[in-house]
Amino acid sequence: MGFAQVGAESGWRTANTKSIQESAEAEGVDLKFTDAQGKQENQIQAIRSYIQQKVDVIAFSPVVETGFDAVLQEAKAANIPVILTDRAVDVEDTSLYVTFLGSDFVLEGEKAGEWLVENAKDADVDGDGTINVVQLEGTTGAAPAIDRAEGFASKIGADDTIKVTASQTGDFTRDGGKQVMESFLQSDDSIDVVFSHNDDMGLGAIEAIEAAGLEPGKDIQIITIDAVKDGMQALADGKINFIVECNPLLGPQLMDLAAKVLDGEEVPERVVTEETTFTQEQAKEALPDRQY
Ligand code: GYE
């Protein structure tokens, strides 16, 4: 199996890589692994090299949704099946991949939005009747950034006191989240809520909020997605208010799907990961057994 990973941008990604490498080893799969360092061109190059090496199956987590048509056509022409892992591509011809294993990112955004609608009153710390939300977006053009924003917007639309006043990418990294939050705080002193597309950017935002002399989780509420250990710890500590889980442990299912595809068995076009959500109390309970 040739696997073209996005990079090492977040705690989620690190756990995802470990899961894929460990499951390959456990299943006796000869894994060729590359890290694209967040660059689509590196990923395309890695896929091309897997085609040249005539691997049996290619799996990858696309950095962004568009621009993969040509290389996927090359894989198809070489009769190498492709499994999308974690993130989707936007291609016209869906026969260019056999299946897509990963989360429902729209649903994750919806869960975040629903929680805010239900808890909006508590978020309005300054009591001015409006909830001003700033959004830390994931990598521009990536499926989880597009879908989480869409799901969130569709739910907060139910409450016209909730408004997204600023939205910018922090590229799914802690440093990116910190920098964007610093600039948001400089230009706006009425921020009530941060909606961050992942834990890492939320953790960066916590640093920026504390540096500005404010208390994260109280003066400004924070909602994130992923539920990696560092995020869950911040949630248990009261610095994050709500986390929507996104499970990175896709390795076992990926190896299973690959084996089936190579055995000529039918596999579903879409395999959705099951996930939950965590409040501060639930995070305290879940933390001791958290695997990632
Ligand atoms: O949420 C984020 C990571 O594609 C689901 O990518 C993944 C996202 C995850 O960098 O932390």
mmCIF file of C-alpha atoms and ligand atoms in Angstrom:
data_model
loop_
_atom_site.group_PDB
_atom_site.id
_atom_site.type_symbol
_atom_site.label_atom_id
_atom_site.label_comp_id
_atom_site.label_asym_id
_atom_site.label_seq_id
_atom_site.Cartn_x
_atom_site.Cartn_y
_atom_site.Cartn_z
ATOM 1 C CA MET A 1 0.000 0.000 0.000
ATOM 2 C CA GLY A 2 1.193 3.464 -0.843
ATOM 3 C CA PHE A 3 -0.173 6.029 1.607
ATOM 4 C CA ALA A 4 0.147 9.769 0.899
ATOM 5 C CA GLN A 5 -0.457 11.630 4.158
ATOM 6 C CA VAL A 6 -1.308 15.344 4.470
ATOM 7 C CA GLY A 7 1.454 16.241 6.922
ATOM 8 C CA ALA A 8 1.859 16.503 10.684
ATOM 9 C CA GLU A 9 -0.189 19.640 11.247
ATOM 10 C CA SER A 10 -2.135 18.562 14.323
ATOM 11 C CA GLY A 11 -2.501 16.094 17.183
ATOM 12 C CA TRP A 12 -5.261 14.470 15.149
ATOM 13 C CA ARG A 13 -2.910 13.894 12.220
ATOM 14 C CA THR A 14 -0.197 12.400 14.449
ATOM 15 C CA ALA A 15 -2.710 9.925 15.896
ATOM 16 C CA ASN A 16 -4.005 9.140 12.393
ATOM 17 C CA THR A 17 -0.507 8.401 11.054
ATOM 18 C CA LYS A 18 0.282 6.179 14.032
ATOM 19 C CA SER A 19 -2.966 4.261 13.568
ATOM 20 C CA ILE A 20 -2.247 3.646 9.868
ATOM 21 C CA GLN A 21 1.360 2.580 10.445
ATOM 22 C CA GLU A 22 0.508 0.296 13.356
ATOM 23 C CA SER A 23 -2.406 -1.378 11.590
ATOM 24 C CA ALA A 24 -0.340 -1.959 8.454
ATOM 25 C CA GLU A 25 2.268 -3.679 10.561
ATOM 26 C CA ALA A 26 -0.304 -5.745 12.437
ATOM 27 C CA GLU A 27 -1.881 -6.907 9.161
ATOM 28 C CA GLY A 28 1.442 -7.625 7.433
ATOM 29 C CA VAL A 29 0.860 -4.848 4.882
ATOM 30 C CA ASP A 30 4.016 -3.469 3.250
ATOM 31 C CA LEU A 31 3.331 0.250 3.729
ATOM 32 C CA LYS A 32 5.073 2.953 1.715
ATOM 33 C CA PHE A 33 4.342 6.158 3.606
ATOM 34 C CA THR A 34 4.933 9.768 2.571
ATOM 35 C CA ASP A 35 4.239 13.058 4.360
ATOM 36 C CA ALA A 36 3.265 15.862 1.947
ATOM 37 C CA GLN A 37 3.992 18.615 4.483
ATOM 38 C CA GLY A 38 0.651 20.199 3.709
ATOM 39 C CA LYS A 39 1.413 20.661 0.013
ATOM 40 C CA GLN A 40 -0.839 19.235 -2.695
ATOM 41 C CA GLU A 41 2.000 19.083 -5.241
ATOM 42 C CA ASN A 42 4.022 16.828 -2.912
ATOM 43 C CA GLN A 43 1.034 14.578 -2.497
ATOM 44 C CA ILE A 44 0.486 14.295 -6.262
ATOM 45 C CA GLN A 45 4.166 13.485 -6.686
ATOM 46 C CA ALA A 46 3.940 10.760 -4.020
ATOM 47 C CA ILE A 47 0.902 9.193 -5.706
ATOM 48 C CA ARG A 48 2.729 9.238 -9.063
ATOM 49 C CA SER A 49 5.682 7.452 -7.507
ATOM 50 C CA TYR A 50 3.353 4.794 -6.048
ATOM 51 C CA ILE A 51 1.924 4.274 -9.542
ATOM 52 C CA GLN A 52 5.438 3.869 -10.931
ATOM 53 C CA GLN A 53 6.319 1.415 -8.177
ATOM 54 C CA LYS A 54 3.190 -0.578 -9.092
ATOM 55 C CA VAL A 55 1.819 -0.808 -5.549
ATOM 56 C CA ASP A 56 -1.355 -2.905 -5.161
ATOM 57 C CA VAL A 57 -3.430 -0.149 -3.622
ATOM 58 C CA ILE A 58 -3.099 3.585 -3.013
ATOM 59 C CA ALA A 59 -4.681 5.363 -0.060
ATOM 60 C CA PHE A 60 -4.469 9.056 0.710
ATOM 61 C CA SER A 61 -5.959 11.894 2.688
ATOM 62 C CA PRO A 62 -6.267 14.755 0.187
ATOM 63 C CA VAL A 63 -4.844 18.080 1.380
ATOM 64 C CA VAL A 64 -7.578 19.937 -0.548
ATOM 65 C CA GLU A 65 -10.653 18.743 -2.441
ATOM 66 C CA THR A 66 -9.909 19.846 -5.998
ATOM 67 C CA GLY A 67 -7.109 19.234 -8.484
ATOM 68 C CA PHE A 68 -6.690 15.472 -8.181
ATOM 69 C CA ASP A 69 -8.472 14.406 -11.402
ATOM 70 C CA ALA A 70 -5.354 13.885 -13.536
ATOM 71 C CA VAL A 71 -3.346 11.819 -11.071
ATOM 72 C CA LEU A 72 -6.392 9.715 -10.182
ATOM 73 C CA GLN A 73 -6.930 9.023 -13.864
ATOM 74 C CA GLU A 74 -3.324 7.842 -14.067
ATOM 75 C CA ALA A 75 -3.914 5.444 -11.162
ATOM 76 C CA LYS A 76 -7.061 4.144 -12.819
ATOM 77 C CA ALA A 77 -5.246 3.647 -16.123
ATOM 78 C CA ALA A 78 -2.636 1.620 -14.217
ATOM 79 C CA ASN A 79 -5.423 -0.454 -12.611
ATOM 80 C CA ILE A 80 -4.453 0.552 -9.087
ATOM 81 C CA PRO A 81 -7.459 1.024 -6.788
ATOM 82 C CA VAL A 82 -7.534 4.209 -4.705
ATOM 83 C CA ILE A 83 -9.082 4.517 -1.244
ATOM 84 C CA LEU A 84 -9.781 8.012 0.082
ATOM 85 C CA THR A 85 -9.006 8.158 3.764
ATOM 86 C CA ASP A 86 -10.285 10.862 6.111
ATOM 87 C CA ARG A 87 -10.867 13.593 3.496
ATOM 88 C CA ALA A 88 -12.868 13.686 0.273
ATOM 89 C CA VAL A 89 -11.940 14.888 -3.215
ATOM 90 C CA ASP A 90 -14.153 16.865 -5.547
ATOM 91 C CA VAL A 91 -13.947 15.016 -8.879
ATOM 92 C CA GLU A 92 -16.584 14.632 -11.544
ATOM 93 C CA ASP A 93 -15.864 10.952 -12.151
ATOM 94 C CA THR A 94 -16.401 9.161 -8.841
ATOM 95 C CA SER A 95 -15.175 5.887 -10.363
ATOM 96 C CA LEU A 96 -11.677 7.341 -9.837
ATOM 97 C CA TYR A 97 -11.733 5.962 -6.270
ATOM 98 C CA VAL A 98 -13.288 2.800 -4.849
ATOM 99 C CA THR A 99 -14.396 4.087 -1.494
ATOM 100 C CA PHE A 100 -14.135 6.978 0.937
ATOM 101 C CA LEU A 101 -13.509 6.158 4.603
ATOM 102 C CA GLY A 102 -13.870 9.021 7.065
ATOM 103 C CA SER A 103 -16.036 11.295 9.169
ATOM 104 C CA ASP A 104 -19.137 13.232 8.230
ATOM 105 C CA PHE A 105 -17.663 16.737 8.566
ATOM 106 C CA VAL A 106 -20.955 18.518 7.855
ATOM 107 C CA LEU A 107 -22.511 16.641 10.772
ATOM 108 C CA GLU A 108 -19.582 17.662 13.004
ATOM 109 C CA GLY A 109 -20.171 21.328 12.163
ATOM 110 C CA GLU A 110 -23.881 20.873 12.813
ATOM 111 C CA LYS A 111 -23.223 19.389 16.254
ATOM 112 C CA ALA A 112 -21.051 22.405 17.131
ATOM 113 C CA GLY A 113 -23.740 24.816 15.900
ATOM 114 C CA GLU A 114 -26.532 23.003 17.740
ATOM 115 C CA TRP A 115 -24.656 23.167 21.014
ATOM 116 C CA LEU A 116 -24.137 26.898 20.587
ATOM 117 C CA VAL A 117 -27.798 27.511 19.810
ATOM 118 C CA GLU A 118 -28.768 25.553 22.945
ATOM 119 C CA ASN A 119 -26.216 27.309 25.156
ATOM 120 C CA ALA A 120 -26.206 30.752 23.572
ATOM 121 C CA LYS A 121 -27.437 32.630 26.650
ATOM 122 C CA ASP A 122 -24.445 31.533 28.726
ATOM 123 C CA ALA A 123 -22.080 32.637 25.965
ATOM 124 C CA ASP A 124 -23.406 36.189 26.000
ATOM 125 C CA VAL A 125 -21.104 37.271 28.816
ATOM 126 C CA ASP A 126 -21.454 41.009 28.123
ATOM 127 C CA GLY A 127 -25.245 40.596 28.066
ATOM 128 C CA ASP A 128 -25.735 42.737 24.970
ATOM 129 C CA GLY A 129 -28.147 40.242 23.424
ATOM 130 C CA THR A 130 -25.891 39.252 20.542
ATOM 131 C CA ILE A 131 -23.440 36.374 20.386
ATOM 132 C CA ASN A 132 -20.454 37.404 18.322
ATOM 133 C CA VAL A 133 -18.613 34.367 17.006
ATOM 134 C CA VAL A 134 -15.199 34.266 15.372
ATOM 135 C CA GLN A 135 -14.338 31.220 13.305
ATOM 136 C CA LEU A 136 -10.890 29.644 12.958
ATOM 137 C CA GLU A 137 -11.065 27.773 9.680
ATOM 138 C CA GLY A 138 -9.041 24.725 8.710
ATOM 139 C CA THR A 139 -6.895 24.598 5.582
ATOM 140 C CA THR A 140 -8.556 26.549 2.773
ATOM 141 C CA GLY A 141 -10.102 24.185 0.249
ATOM 142 C CA ALA A 142 -9.864 21.105 2.508
ATOM 143 C CA ALA A 143 -13.017 19.015 2.934
ATOM 144 C CA PRO A 144 -13.181 19.369 6.745
ATOM 145 C CA ALA A 145 -12.825 23.174 6.536
ATOM 146 C CA ILE A 146 -15.528 23.535 3.872
ATOM 147 C CA ASP A 147 -17.963 21.076 5.454
ATOM 148 C CA ARG A 148 -17.556 22.108 9.097
ATOM 149 C CA ALA A 149 -18.189 25.770 8.207
ATOM 150 C CA GLU A 150 -21.270 24.740 6.235
ATOM 151 C CA GLY A 151 -22.712 22.519 8.982
ATOM 152 C CA PHE A 152 -22.117 25.157 11.673
ATOM 153 C CA ALA A 153 -23.661 27.964 9.608
ATOM 154 C CA SER A 154 -26.749 25.883 8.865
ATOM 155 C CA LYS A 155 -27.487 25.392 12.581
ATOM 156 C CA ILE A 156 -26.697 28.837 13.976
ATOM 157 C CA GLY A 157 -29.025 30.240 11.313
ATOM 158 C CA ALA A 158 -31.860 29.174 13.642
ATOM 159 C CA ASP A 159 -30.935 31.927 16.126
ATOM 160 C CA ASP A 160 -30.557 35.427 14.736
ATOM 161 C CA THR A 161 -28.747 36.681 17.845
ATOM 162 C CA ILE A 162 -25.735 34.526 16.826
ATOM 163 C CA LYS A 163 -23.458 36.131 14.261
ATOM 164 C CA VAL A 164 -20.125 35.095 12.768
ATOM 165 C CA THR A 165 -18.244 38.402 12.780
ATOM 166 C CA ALA A 166 -14.891 37.175 11.454
ATOM 167 C CA SER A 167 -13.594 33.989 9.865
ATOM 168 C CA GLN A 168 -10.067 33.184 8.777
ATOM 169 C CA THR A 169 -7.872 30.160 8.204
ATOM 170 C CA GLY A 170 -5.378 29.027 10.837
ATOM 171 C CA ASP A 171 -4.392 26.063 8.655
ATOM 172 C CA PHE A 172 -5.305 23.496 11.348
ATOM 173 C CA THR A 173 -2.155 24.357 13.348
ATOM 174 C CA ARG A 174 -1.714 25.631 16.896
ATOM 175 C CA ASP A 175 0.486 28.466 15.753
ATOM 176 C CA GLY A 176 -1.960 29.433 13.009
ATOM 177 C CA GLY A 177 -4.840 29.519 15.507
ATOM 178 C CA LYS A 178 -2.824 31.661 17.891
ATOM 179 C CA GLN A 179 -1.852 34.222 15.263
ATOM 180 C CA VAL A 180 -5.325 34.570 13.800
ATOM 181 C CA MET A 181 -6.856 34.884 17.273
ATOM 182 C CA GLU A 182 -4.333 37.581 18.210
ATOM 183 C CA SER A 183 -5.394 39.636 15.221
ATOM 184 C CA PHE A 184 -9.103 39.051 15.924
ATOM 185 C CA LEU A 185 -8.612 40.248 19.516
ATOM 186 C CA GLN A 186 -6.762 43.349 18.394
ATOM 187 C CA SER A 187 -9.555 44.495 16.129
ATOM 188 C CA ASP A 188 -12.603 43.447 18.151
ATOM 189 C CA ASP A 189 -13.355 43.586 21.874
ATOM 190 C CA SER A 190 -16.835 42.084 21.628
ATOM 191 C CA ILE A 191 -15.940 38.457 20.837
ATOM 192 C CA ASP A 192 -18.153 36.027 22.764
ATOM 193 C CA VAL A 193 -17.338 32.692 21.133
ATOM 194 C CA VAL A 194 -14.571 31.009 19.128
ATOM 195 C CA PHE A 195 -15.581 28.198 16.794
ATOM 196 C CA SER A 196 -12.390 26.417 15.799
ATOM 197 C CA HIS A 197 -12.339 23.732 13.108
ATOM 198 C CA ASN A 198 -9.900 21.694 15.221
ATOM 199 C CA ASP A 199 -8.495 21.376 18.740
ATOM 200 C CA ASP A 200 -5.002 22.569 17.836
ATOM 201 C CA MET A 201 -6.157 25.964 16.553
ATOM 202 C CA GLY A 202 -8.418 26.238 19.621
ATOM 203 C CA LEU A 203 -5.401 25.578 21.857
ATOM 204 C CA GLY A 204 -3.505 28.317 20.027
ATOM 205 C CA ALA A 205 -6.487 30.645 20.540
ATOM 206 C CA ILE A 206 -6.400 29.897 24.282
ATOM 207 C CA GLU A 207 -2.823 31.193 24.400
ATOM 208 C CA ALA A 208 -3.825 34.378 22.569
ATOM 209 C CA ILE A 209 -6.848 34.943 24.830
ATOM 210 C CA GLU A 210 -4.776 34.463 27.985
ATOM 211 C CA ALA A 211 -2.073 36.786 26.672
ATOM 212 C CA ALA A 212 -4.783 39.420 26.173
ATOM 213 C CA GLY A 213 -5.673 39.124 29.876
ATOM 214 C CA LEU A 214 -8.942 37.276 29.309
ATOM 215 C CA GLU A 215 -10.134 33.928 30.604
ATOM 216 C CA PRO A 216 -10.745 31.277 27.915
ATOM 217 C CA GLY A 217 -13.902 29.271 28.559
ATOM 218 C CA LYS A 218 -15.420 32.123 30.613
ATOM 219 C CA ASP A 219 -14.884 35.556 29.021
ATOM 220 C CA ILE A 220 -14.760 33.906 25.627
ATOM 221 C CA GLN A 221 -16.283 30.485 25.075
ATOM 222 C CA ILE A 222 -14.542 27.987 22.815
ATOM 223 C CA ILE A 223 -15.992 25.190 20.688
ATOM 224 C CA THR A 224 -13.611 22.868 18.816
ATOM 225 C CA ILE A 225 -13.588 19.639 16.810
ATOM 226 C CA ASP A 226 -11.361 16.517 17.174
ATOM 227 C CA ALA A 227 -11.222 15.593 20.897
ATOM 228 C CA VAL A 228 -7.514 14.724 20.993
ATOM 229 C CA LYS A 229 -5.961 14.429 24.454
ATOM 230 C CA ASP A 230 -4.673 18.024 24.704
ATOM 231 C CA GLY A 231 -8.068 19.330 23.641
ATOM 232 C CA MET A 232 -9.862 17.078 26.118
ATOM 233 C CA GLN A 233 -7.519 18.229 28.901
ATOM 234 C CA ALA A 234 -8.312 21.890 28.125
ATOM 235 C CA LEU A 235 -12.022 20.993 28.104
ATOM 236 C CA ALA A 236 -11.739 19.253 31.484
ATOM 237 C CA ASP A 237 -9.816 22.307 32.786
ATOM 238 C CA GLY A 238 -12.670 24.614 31.746
ATOM 239 C CA LYS A 239 -10.739 26.437 29.002
ATOM 240 C CA ILE A 240 -12.749 24.890 26.173
ATOM 241 C CA ASN A 241 -16.538 24.601 26.493
ATOM 242 C CA PHE A 242 -17.522 21.878 24.021
ATOM 243 C CA ILE A 243 -15.737 19.450 21.688
ATOM 244 C CA VAL A 244 -17.165 17.484 18.789
ATOM 245 C CA GLU A 245 -15.252 14.230 18.326
ATOM 246 C CA CYS A 246 -13.515 13.339 15.062
ATOM 247 C CA ASN A 247 -11.953 9.898 15.245
ATOM 248 C CA PRO A 248 -8.436 9.605 13.723
ATOM 249 C CA LEU A 249 -8.053 5.864 14.352
ATOM 250 C CA LEU A 250 -8.844 4.860 10.785
ATOM 251 C CA GLY A 251 -6.005 2.345 10.328
ATOM 252 C CA PRO A 252 -7.841 -0.931 11.101
ATOM 253 C CA GLN A 253 -10.814 -0.062 8.864
ATOM 254 C CA LEU A 254 -8.487 1.071 6.082
ATOM 255 C CA MET A 255 -6.523 -2.197 6.110
ATOM 256 C CA ASP A 256 -9.773 -4.153 6.147
ATOM 257 C CA LEU A 257 -11.192 -2.224 3.171
ATOM 258 C CA ALA A 258 -7.927 -2.600 1.234
ATOM 259 C CA ALA A 259 -7.905 -6.369 1.775
ATOM 260 C CA LYS A 260 -11.504 -6.624 0.562
ATOM 261 C CA VAL A 261 -10.842 -4.501 -2.518
ATOM 262 C CA LEU A 262 -7.837 -6.633 -3.443
ATOM 263 C CA ASP A 263 -9.872 -9.815 -2.913
ATOM 264 C CA GLY A 264 -12.391 -8.503 -5.413
ATOM 265 C CA GLU A 265 -15.111 -8.111 -2.766
ATOM 266 C CA GLU A 266 -17.708 -5.350 -3.009
ATOM 267 C CA VAL A 267 -17.146 -2.465 -0.607
ATOM 268 C CA PRO A 268 -19.522 0.423 0.137
ATOM 269 C CA GLU A 269 -18.754 3.688 -1.680
ATOM 270 C CA ARG A 270 -18.779 5.524 1.626
ATOM 271 C CA VAL A 271 -17.793 4.341 5.112
ATOM 272 C CA VAL A 272 -18.657 6.880 7.812
ATOM 273 C CA THR A 273 -16.847 6.940 11.149
ATOM 274 C CA GLU A 274 -19.028 7.000 14.268
ATOM 275 C CA GLU A 275 -18.415 9.857 16.640
ATOM 276 C CA THR A 276 -19.710 11.564 19.754
ATOM 277 C CA THR A 277 -19.445 14.952 21.522
ATOM 278 C CA PHE A 278 -18.022 16.012 24.912
ATOM 279 C CA THR A 279 -19.010 18.567 27.530
ATOM 280 C CA GLN A 280 -16.571 19.586 30.289
ATOM 281 C CA GLU A 281 -17.985 16.956 32.679
ATOM 282 C CA GLN A 282 -17.870 14.229 30.041
ATOM 283 C CA ALA A 283 -14.251 15.129 29.220
ATOM 284 C CA LYS A 284 -13.221 14.569 32.847
ATOM 285 C CA GLU A 285 -14.744 11.095 32.718
ATOM 286 C CA ALA A 286 -13.349 10.154 29.303
ATOM 287 C CA LEU A 287 -9.785 11.466 29.729
ATOM 288 C CA PRO A 288 -8.225 8.554 31.647
ATOM 289 C CA ASP A 289 -9.087 6.084 28.853
ATOM 290 C CA ARG A 290 -8.463 8.386 25.900
ATOM 291 C CA GLN A 291 -6.197 6.674 23.353
ATOM 292 C CA TYR A 292 -5.138 9.747 21.414
HETATM 293 O O1 GYE B 1 -9.796 17.639 12.175
HETATM 294 C C1 GYE B 1 -7.534 18.298 11.853
HETATM 295 C C2 GYE B 1 -6.530 17.787 10.902
HETATM 296 O O2 GYE B 1 -8.883 15.929 8.126
HETATM 297 C C3 GYE B 1 -10.311 15.383 9.932
HETATM 298 O O3 GYE B 1 -7.260 17.470 9.746
HETATM 299 C C4 GYE B 1 -8.972 15.866 9.516
HETATM 300 C C5 GYE B 1 -8.581 17.195 10.109
HETATM 301 C C6 GYE B 1 -8.595 17.267 11.617
HETATM 302 O O4 GYE B 1 -5.445 18.537 10.751
HETATM 303 O O5 GYE B 1 -7.045 18.345 13.158
#
